Coordinates of C-alpha atoms and ligand atoms in Angstrom, one line a residue:
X570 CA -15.8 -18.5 -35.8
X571 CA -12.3 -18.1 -36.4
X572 CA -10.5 -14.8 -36.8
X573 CA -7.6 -14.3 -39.3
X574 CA -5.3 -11.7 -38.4
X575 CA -2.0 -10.6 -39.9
X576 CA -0.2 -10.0 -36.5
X577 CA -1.1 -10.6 -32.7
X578 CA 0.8 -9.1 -30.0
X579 CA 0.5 -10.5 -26.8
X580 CA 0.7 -7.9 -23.7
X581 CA -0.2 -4.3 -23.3
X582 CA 2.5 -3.0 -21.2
X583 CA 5.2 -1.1 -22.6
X584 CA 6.9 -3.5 -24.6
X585 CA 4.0 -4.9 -26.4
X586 CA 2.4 -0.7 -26.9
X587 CA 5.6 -0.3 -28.0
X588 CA 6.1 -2.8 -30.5
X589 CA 2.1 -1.9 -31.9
X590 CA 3.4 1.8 -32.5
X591 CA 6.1 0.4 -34.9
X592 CA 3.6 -1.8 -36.6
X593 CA 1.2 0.9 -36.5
X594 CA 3.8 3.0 -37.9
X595 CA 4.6 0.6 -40.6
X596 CA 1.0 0.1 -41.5
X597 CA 0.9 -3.6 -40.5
X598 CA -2.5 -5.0 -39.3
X599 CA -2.7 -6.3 -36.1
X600 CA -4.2 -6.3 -32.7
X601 CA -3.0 -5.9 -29.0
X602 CA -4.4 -8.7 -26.9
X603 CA -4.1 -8.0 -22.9
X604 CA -5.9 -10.3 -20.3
X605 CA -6.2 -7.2 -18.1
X606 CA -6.2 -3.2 -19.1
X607 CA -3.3 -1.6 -20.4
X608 CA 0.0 -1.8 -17.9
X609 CA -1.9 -4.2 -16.1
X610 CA 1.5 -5.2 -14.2
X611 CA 2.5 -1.8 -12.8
X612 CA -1.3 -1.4 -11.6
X613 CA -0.3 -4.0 -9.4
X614 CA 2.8 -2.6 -7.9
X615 CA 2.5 -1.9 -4.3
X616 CA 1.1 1.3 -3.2
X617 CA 4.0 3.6 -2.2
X618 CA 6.0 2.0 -5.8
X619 CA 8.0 4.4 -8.0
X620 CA 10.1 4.1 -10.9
X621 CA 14.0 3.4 -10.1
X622 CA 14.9 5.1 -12.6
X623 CA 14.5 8.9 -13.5
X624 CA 11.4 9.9 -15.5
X625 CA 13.8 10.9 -18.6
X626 CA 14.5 7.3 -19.0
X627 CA 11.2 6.7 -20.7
X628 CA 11.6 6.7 -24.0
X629 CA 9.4 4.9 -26.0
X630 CA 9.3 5.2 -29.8
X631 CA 7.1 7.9 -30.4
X632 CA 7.0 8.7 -26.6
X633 CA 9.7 10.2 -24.8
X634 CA 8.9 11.6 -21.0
X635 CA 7.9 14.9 -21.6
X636 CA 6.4 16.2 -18.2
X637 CA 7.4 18.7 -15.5
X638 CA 10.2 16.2 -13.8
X639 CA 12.4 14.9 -16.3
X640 CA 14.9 13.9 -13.0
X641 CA 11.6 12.6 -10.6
X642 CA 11.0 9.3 -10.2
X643 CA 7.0 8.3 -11.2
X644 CA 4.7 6.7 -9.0
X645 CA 2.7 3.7 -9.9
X646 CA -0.3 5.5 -10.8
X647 CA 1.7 8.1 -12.9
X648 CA 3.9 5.5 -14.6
X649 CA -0.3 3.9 -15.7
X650 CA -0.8 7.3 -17.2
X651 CA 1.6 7.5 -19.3
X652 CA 1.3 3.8 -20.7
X653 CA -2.5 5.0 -20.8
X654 CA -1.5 8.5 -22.7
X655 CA 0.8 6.4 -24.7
X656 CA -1.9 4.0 -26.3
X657 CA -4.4 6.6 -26.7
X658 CA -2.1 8.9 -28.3
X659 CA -1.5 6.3 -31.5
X660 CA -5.5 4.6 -31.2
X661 CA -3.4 1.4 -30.4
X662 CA -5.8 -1.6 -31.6
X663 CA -6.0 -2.9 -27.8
X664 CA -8.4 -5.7 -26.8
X665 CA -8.5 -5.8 -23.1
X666 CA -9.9 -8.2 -20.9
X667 CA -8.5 -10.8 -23.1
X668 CA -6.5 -13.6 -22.0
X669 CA -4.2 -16.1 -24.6
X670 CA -4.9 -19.1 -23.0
X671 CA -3.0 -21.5 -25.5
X672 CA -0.8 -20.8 -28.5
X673 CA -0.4 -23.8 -31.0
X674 CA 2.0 -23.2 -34.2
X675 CA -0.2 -24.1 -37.6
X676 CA 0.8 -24.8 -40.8
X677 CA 1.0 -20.7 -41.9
X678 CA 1.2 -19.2 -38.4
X679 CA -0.2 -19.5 -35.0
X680 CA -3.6 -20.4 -33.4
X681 CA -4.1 -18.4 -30.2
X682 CA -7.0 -19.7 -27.6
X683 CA -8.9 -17.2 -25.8
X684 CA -11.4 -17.1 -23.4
X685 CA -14.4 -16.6 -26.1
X686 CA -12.4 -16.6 -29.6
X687 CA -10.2 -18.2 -31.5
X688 CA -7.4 -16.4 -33.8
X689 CA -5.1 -17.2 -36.2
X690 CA -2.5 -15.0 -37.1
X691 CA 0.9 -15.3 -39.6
X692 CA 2.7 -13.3 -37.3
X693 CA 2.6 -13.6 -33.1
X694 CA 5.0 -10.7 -30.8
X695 CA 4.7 -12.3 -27.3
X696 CA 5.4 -9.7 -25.1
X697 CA 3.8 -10.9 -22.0
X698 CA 6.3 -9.6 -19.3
X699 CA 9.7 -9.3 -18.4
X700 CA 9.1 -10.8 -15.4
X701 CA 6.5 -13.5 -15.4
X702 CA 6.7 -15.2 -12.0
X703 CA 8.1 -15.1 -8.7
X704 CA 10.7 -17.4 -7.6
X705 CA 10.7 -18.4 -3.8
X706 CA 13.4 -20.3 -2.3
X707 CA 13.9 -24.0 -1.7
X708 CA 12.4 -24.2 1.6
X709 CA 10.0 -21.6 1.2
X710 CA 7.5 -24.9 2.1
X711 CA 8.9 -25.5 5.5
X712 CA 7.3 -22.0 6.4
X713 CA 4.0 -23.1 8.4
X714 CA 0.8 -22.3 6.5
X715 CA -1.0 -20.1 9.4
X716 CA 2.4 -17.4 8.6
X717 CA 1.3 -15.0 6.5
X718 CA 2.8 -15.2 3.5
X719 CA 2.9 -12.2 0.1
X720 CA 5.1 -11.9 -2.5
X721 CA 6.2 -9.1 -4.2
X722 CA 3.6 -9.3 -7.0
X723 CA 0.8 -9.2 -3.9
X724 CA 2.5 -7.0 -1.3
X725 CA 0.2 -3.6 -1.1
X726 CA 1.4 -1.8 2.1
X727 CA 3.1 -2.5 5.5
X728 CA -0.1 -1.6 7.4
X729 CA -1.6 -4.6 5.4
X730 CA 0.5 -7.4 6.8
X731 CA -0.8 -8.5 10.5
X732 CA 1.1 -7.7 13.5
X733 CA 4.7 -8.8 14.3
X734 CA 8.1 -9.1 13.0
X735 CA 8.6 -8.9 9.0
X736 CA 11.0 -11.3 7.4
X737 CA 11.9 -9.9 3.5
X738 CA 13.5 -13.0 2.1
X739 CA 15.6 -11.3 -1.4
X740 CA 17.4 -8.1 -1.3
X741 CA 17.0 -6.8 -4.6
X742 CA 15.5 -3.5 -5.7
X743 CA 12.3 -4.8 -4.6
X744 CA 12.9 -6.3 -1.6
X745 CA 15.4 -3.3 -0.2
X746 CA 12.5 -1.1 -1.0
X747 CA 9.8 -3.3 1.0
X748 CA 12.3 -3.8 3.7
X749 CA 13.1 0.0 3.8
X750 CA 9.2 1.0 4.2
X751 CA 8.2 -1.8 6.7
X752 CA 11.1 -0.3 9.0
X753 CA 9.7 3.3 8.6
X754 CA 6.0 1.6 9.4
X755 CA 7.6 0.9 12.9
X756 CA 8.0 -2.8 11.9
X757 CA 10.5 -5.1 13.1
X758 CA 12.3 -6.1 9.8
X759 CA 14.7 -8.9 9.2
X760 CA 16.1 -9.2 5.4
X761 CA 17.9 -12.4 3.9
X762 CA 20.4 -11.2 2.0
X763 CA 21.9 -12.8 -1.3
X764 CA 24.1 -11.9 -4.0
X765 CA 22.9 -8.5 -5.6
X766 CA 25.1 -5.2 -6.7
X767 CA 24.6 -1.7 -5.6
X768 CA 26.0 2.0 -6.2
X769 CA 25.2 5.2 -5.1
X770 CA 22.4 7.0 -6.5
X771 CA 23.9 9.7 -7.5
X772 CA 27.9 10.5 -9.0
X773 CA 29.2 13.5 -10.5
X774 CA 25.7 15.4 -10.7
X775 CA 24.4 12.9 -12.6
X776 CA 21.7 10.0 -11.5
X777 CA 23.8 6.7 -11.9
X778 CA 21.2 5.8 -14.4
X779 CA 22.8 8.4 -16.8
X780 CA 26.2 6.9 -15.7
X781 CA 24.4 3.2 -17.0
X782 CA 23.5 4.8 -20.5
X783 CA 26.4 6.6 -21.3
X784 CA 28.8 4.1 -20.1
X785 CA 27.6 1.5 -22.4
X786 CA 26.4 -0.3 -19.3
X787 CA 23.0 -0.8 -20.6
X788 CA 23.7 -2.0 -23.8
X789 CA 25.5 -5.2 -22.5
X790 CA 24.7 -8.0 -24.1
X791 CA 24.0 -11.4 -22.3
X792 CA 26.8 -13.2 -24.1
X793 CA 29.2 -10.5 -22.4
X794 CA 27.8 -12.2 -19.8
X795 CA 29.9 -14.3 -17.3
X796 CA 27.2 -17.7 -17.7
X797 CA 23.9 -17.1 -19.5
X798 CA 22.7 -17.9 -15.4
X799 CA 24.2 -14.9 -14.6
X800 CA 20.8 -12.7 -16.2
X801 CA 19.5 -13.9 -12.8
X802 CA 21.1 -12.0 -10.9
X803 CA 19.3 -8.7 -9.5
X804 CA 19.5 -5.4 -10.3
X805 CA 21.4 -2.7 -8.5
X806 CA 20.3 -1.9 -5.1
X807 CA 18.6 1.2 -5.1
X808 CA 15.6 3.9 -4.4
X809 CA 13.7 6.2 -6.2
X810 CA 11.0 7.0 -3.9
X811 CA 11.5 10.2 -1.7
X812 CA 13.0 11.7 -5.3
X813 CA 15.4 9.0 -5.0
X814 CA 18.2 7.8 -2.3
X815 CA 20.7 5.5 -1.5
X816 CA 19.6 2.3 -0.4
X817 CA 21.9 -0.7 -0.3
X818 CA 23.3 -3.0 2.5
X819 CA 25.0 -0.8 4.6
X820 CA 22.1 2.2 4.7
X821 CA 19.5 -0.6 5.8
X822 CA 21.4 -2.2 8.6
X823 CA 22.6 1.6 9.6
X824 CA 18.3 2.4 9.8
X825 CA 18.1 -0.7 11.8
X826 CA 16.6 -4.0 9.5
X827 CA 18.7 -7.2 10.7
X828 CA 20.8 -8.4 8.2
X829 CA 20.4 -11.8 7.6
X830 CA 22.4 -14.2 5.4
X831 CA 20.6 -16.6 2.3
X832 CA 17.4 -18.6 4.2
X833 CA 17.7 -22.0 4.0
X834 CA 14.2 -23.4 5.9
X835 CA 12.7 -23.7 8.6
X836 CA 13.9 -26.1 11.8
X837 CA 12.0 -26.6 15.3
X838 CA 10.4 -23.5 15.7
X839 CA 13.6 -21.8 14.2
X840 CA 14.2 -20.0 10.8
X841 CA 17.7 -20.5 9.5
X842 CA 20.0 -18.6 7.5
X843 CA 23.2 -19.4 6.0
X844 CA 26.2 -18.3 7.2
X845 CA 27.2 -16.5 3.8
X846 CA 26.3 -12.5 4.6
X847 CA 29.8 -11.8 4.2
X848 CA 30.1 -13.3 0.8
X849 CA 27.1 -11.8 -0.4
X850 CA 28.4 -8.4 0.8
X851 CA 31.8 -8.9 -1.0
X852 CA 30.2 -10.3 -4.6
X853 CA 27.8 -7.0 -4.4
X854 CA 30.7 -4.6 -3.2
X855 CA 32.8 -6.4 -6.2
X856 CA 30.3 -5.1 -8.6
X857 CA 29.7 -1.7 -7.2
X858 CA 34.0 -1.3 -7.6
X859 CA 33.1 -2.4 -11.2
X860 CA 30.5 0.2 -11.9
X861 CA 32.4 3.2 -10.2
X862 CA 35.2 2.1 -12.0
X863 CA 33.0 2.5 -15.5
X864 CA 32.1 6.2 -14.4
X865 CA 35.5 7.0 -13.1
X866 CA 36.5 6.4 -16.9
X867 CA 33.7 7.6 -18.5
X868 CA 34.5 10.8 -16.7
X869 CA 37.9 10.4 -17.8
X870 CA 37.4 10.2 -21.5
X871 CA 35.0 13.1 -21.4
X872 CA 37.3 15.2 -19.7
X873 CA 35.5 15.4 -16.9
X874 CA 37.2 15.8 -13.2
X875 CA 38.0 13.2 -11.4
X876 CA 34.3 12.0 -9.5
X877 CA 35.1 11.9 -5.8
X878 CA 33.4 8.2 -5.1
X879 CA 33.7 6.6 -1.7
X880 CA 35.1 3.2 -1.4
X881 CA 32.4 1.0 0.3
X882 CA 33.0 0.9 4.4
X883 CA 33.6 -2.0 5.7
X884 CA 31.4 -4.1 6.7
X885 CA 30.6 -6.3 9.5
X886 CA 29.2 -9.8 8.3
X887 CA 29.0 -10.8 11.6
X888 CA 24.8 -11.5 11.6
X889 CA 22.4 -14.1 13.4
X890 CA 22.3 -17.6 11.6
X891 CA 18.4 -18.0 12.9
X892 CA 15.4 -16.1 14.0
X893 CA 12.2 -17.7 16.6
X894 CA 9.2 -17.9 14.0
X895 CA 6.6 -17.5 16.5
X896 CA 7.8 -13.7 16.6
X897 CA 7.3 -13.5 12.9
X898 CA 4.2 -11.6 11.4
X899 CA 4.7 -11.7 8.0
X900 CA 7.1 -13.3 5.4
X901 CA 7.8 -11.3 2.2
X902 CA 9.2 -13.4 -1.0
X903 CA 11.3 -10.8 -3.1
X904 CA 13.6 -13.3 -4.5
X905 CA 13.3 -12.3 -8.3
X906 CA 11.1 -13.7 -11.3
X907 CA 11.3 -15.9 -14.0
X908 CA 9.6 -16.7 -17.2
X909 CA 6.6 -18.6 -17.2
X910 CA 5.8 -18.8 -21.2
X911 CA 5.8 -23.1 -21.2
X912 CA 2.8 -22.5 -19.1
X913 CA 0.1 -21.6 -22.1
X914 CA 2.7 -21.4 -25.3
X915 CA 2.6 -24.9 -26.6
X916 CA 6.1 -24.2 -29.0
X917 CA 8.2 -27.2 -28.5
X918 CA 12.1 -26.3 -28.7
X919 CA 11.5 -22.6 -28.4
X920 CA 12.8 -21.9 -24.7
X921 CA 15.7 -22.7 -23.2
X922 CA 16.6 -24.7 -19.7
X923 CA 15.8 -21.3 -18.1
X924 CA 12.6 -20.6 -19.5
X925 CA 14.3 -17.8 -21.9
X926 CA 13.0 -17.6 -25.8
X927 CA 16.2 -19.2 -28.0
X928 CA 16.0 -16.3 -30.3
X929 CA 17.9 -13.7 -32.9
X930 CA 16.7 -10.3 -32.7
X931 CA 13.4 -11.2 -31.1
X932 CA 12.9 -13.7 -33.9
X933 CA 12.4 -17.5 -32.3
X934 CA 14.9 -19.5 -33.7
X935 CA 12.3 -22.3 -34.0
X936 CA 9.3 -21.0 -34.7
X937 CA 9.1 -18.6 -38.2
X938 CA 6.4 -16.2 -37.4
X939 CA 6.8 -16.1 -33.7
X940 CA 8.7 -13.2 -31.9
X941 CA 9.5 -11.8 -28.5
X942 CA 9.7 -8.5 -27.2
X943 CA 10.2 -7.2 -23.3
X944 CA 12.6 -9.7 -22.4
X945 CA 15.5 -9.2 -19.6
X946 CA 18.5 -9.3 -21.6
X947 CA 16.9 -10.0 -24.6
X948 CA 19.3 -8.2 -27.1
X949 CA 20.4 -5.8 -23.8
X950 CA 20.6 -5.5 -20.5
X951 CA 18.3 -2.5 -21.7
X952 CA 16.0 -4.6 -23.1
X953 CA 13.3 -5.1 -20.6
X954 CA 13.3 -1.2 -19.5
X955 CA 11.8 1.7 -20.1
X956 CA 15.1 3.2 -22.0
X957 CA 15.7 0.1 -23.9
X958 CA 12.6 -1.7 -24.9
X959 CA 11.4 0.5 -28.1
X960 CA 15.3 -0.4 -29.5
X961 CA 13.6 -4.0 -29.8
X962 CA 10.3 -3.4 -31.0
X963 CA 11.3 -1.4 -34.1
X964 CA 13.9 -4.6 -34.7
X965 CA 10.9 -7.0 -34.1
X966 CA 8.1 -5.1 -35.8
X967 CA 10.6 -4.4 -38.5
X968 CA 10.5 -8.4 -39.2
X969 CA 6.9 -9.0 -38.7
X970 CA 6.5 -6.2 -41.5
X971 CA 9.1 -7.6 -44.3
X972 CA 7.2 -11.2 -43.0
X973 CA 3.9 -9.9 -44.0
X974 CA 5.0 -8.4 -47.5
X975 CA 6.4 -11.4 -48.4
X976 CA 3.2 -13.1 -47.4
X977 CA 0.8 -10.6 -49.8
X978 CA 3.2 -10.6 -52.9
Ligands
FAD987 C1 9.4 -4.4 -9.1 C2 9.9 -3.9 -10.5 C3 10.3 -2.6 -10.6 C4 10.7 -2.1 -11.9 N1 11.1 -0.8 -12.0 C5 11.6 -0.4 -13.2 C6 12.1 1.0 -13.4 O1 12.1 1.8 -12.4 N2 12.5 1.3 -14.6 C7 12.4 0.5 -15.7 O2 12.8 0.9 -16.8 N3 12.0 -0.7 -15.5 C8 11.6 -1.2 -14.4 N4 11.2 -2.5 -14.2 C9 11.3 -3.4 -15.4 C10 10.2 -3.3 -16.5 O3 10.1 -2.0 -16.9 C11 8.9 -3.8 -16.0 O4 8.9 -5.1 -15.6 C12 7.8 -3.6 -17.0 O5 6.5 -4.0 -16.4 C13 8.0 -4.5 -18.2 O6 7.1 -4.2 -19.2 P1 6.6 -5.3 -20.3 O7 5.6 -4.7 -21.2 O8 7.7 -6.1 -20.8 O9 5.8 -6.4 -19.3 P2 4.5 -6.1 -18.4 O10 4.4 -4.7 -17.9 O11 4.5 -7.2 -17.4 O12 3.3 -6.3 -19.5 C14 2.9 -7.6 -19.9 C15 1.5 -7.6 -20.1 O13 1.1 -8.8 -20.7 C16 -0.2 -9.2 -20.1 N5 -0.3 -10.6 -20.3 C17 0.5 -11.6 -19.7 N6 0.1 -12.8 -20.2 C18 -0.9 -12.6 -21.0 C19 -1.7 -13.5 -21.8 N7 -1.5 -14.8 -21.8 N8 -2.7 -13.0 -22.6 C20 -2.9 -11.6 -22.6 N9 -2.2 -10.8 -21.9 C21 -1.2 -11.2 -21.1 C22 -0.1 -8.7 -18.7 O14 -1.4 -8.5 -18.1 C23 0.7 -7.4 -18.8 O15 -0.2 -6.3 -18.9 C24 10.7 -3.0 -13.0 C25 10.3 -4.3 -12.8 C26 9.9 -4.8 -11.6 C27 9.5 -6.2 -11.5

């Protein structure tokens, strides 16, 4: 049999509880469809993960961090409970265990496969991750198949990788943060370094995140962008754990992890990097200027006093273009995600070269009826976070409701 629903949303982190609270709000019928349990994804963090950002940037409609550390950064199994408070706390109509194995547009709607069901539904939010699949580097083959091999998404612990040298290959948040914990497990760690932005954690008393929202920072937009590429780039370098730190090029090479530049293969018994850690340094020290620069005026314009903030040292890019494999132990992909929705969604003309819904406000520019929520740089830098993400699911859920009047009348 075939079930007819008003509206599906696909997901059951935060973006798609969020986006059910506004429906739920605006009394639209509809269910929450999640192949796993709710926040599946952070379940699957790796064990010592916490937030980045402070506690008080969760703010989802209807659910604002309210606990004992506004200025803490939640672990993984806190960050669960409060994605598990947060459906309980409105009933959300959440299916678990239920995977969307194909979508297919219809005549009036959507026809969405599942493992045991069919449903059709006039409305579909798709809110199936920000960050859908990990990308590993050309080359990443050349790596012989008896070298252990994780990435982020499967990483648990340092004491879970067998014994010998660790090679992070990405030097984002993620990969700073794996790097920085193998080290402190004793581990011999090598990082290959590209292009990725950093600042100090704190400035002025306040957590740079509070710098990020009041700055405007947040709510860039990606046509402010340089190239619509340019959404690939990471985030800035830093740490929550520990109740949050500096962690960046300079702290990790200072702790001891070899600096490495981009990798580029694997060649007799050799691992080779490019010769580029200098460049990579500069584009990341470039940006940090930038965003010191934003809270030096910010400060400014609020009267503030001038915030004393450090120019970057300098730097030494002077690091080793190769490694000897047979000392390695581990390799660690960290080299950032992509969208994978072309995989089950079977919406011709909806994505672009990237893999990115072609959208306005969430609303597929192809496809009447089908919507997207939880996207990096959807409408916002902001829009795949914590702070941001409820700002789009009242716009989307907003349209799915004013779709399904117009349907009844
Ligand atoms: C390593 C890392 C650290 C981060 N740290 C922070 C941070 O400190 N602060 C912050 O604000 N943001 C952070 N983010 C960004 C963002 O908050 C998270 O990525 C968050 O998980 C995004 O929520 P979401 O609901 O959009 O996606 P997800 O949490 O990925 O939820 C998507 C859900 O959809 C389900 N799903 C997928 N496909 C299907 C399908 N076909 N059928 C049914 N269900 C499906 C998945 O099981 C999953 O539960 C971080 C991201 C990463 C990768």
């Amino acid at each position: 049999m075939t079930e007819q629903i008003l509206a599906v949303v696909i997901g059951g982190g935060q973006a798609g509880l969020a986006t059910s609270h506004e429906l739920t709000q605006m009394n639209v019928e509809h269910v929450v469809l999640e192949r796993g349990r709710v926040a599946q994804t952070w379940r699957g963090r790796w064990d010592s993960f916490c937030l980045v950002t402070p506690n008080w940037f969760c703010r989802l409609p209807g659910h604002h961090y309210d606990g004992p550390e506004p200025d803490g950064f939640m672990p993984r199994d806190d960050i669960v409970g409060y994605l598990e408070r947060y459906a309980e706390r409105y009933r959300a109509p959440v299916r678990e265990n239920v995977e969307v194995s194909s979508l297919n547009p219809t005549d009036d709607g959507f026809l969405l496969r599942t493992q045991d069901s069919e449903i059709r539904a006039r409305s579909v939010v798709v809110s199936t991750g920000a960050y859908q699949r990990s990308s590993l580097p050309a080359g990443a083959a050349d790596l012989p198949p008896d070298l252990y091999q994780v990435d982020v998404d499967g990483y648990r612990n340092p004491n879970e990788l067998p014994d010998g040298d660790v090679l992070v290959i990405g030097s984002g948040q993620s990969g700073c943060q794996i790097a920085e914990e193998c080290l402190e497990a004793g581990r011999e760690v090598f990082l290959s370094c590209g292009r990725a932005p950093w600042a100090y954690r704190r400035v002025a008393d306040h957590d740079v995140t509070w710098w990020g929202a009041e700055t405007g920072f947040l709510d860039a937009t990606l046509e402010s962008l340089p190239t619509p590429a340019a959404r690939l780039a990471a985030n800035f370098q830093a740490s929550g754990r520990g109740g949050g730190h500096d962690l960046h090029y300079r702290t990790l090479r200072a702790a001891g992890v070899t600096l490495l530049g981009h990798f580029e293969g694997v060649d007799g018994g050799q691992v080779r990097f490019a010769d580029d850690l200098g460049e990579s340094v500069a584009w990341g020290d470039e940006r940090h200027v930038q965003i010191m620069d934003m809270i030096r005026e910010e400060a400014r314009e609020r009267g503030m006093a001038p915030p004393d903030i450090p120019a970057p040292e300098p730097f030494d890019p002077n690091c080793p273009t190769s490694i000897d494999i047979s000392k390695l132990g581990a390799v660690v992909f960290a080299g950032g995600y992509r969208p994978n929705y072309q995989t089950w969604m079977n919406t011709p003309g909806a994505f672009d070269k990237m893999g990115f819904p072609i959208h306005s406000q969430g609303a597929s520019s192809a496809f009447p009826g089908l919507y997207f929520v939880g996207v990096h740089f959807l409408r916002k830098r902001k829009s795949s976070l914590l702070y941001g993400v409820g700002e789009d699911a009242t716009i989307v859920a907003t349209q799915v409701a004013t779709a399904g009047q117009l349907t009844s009348t």
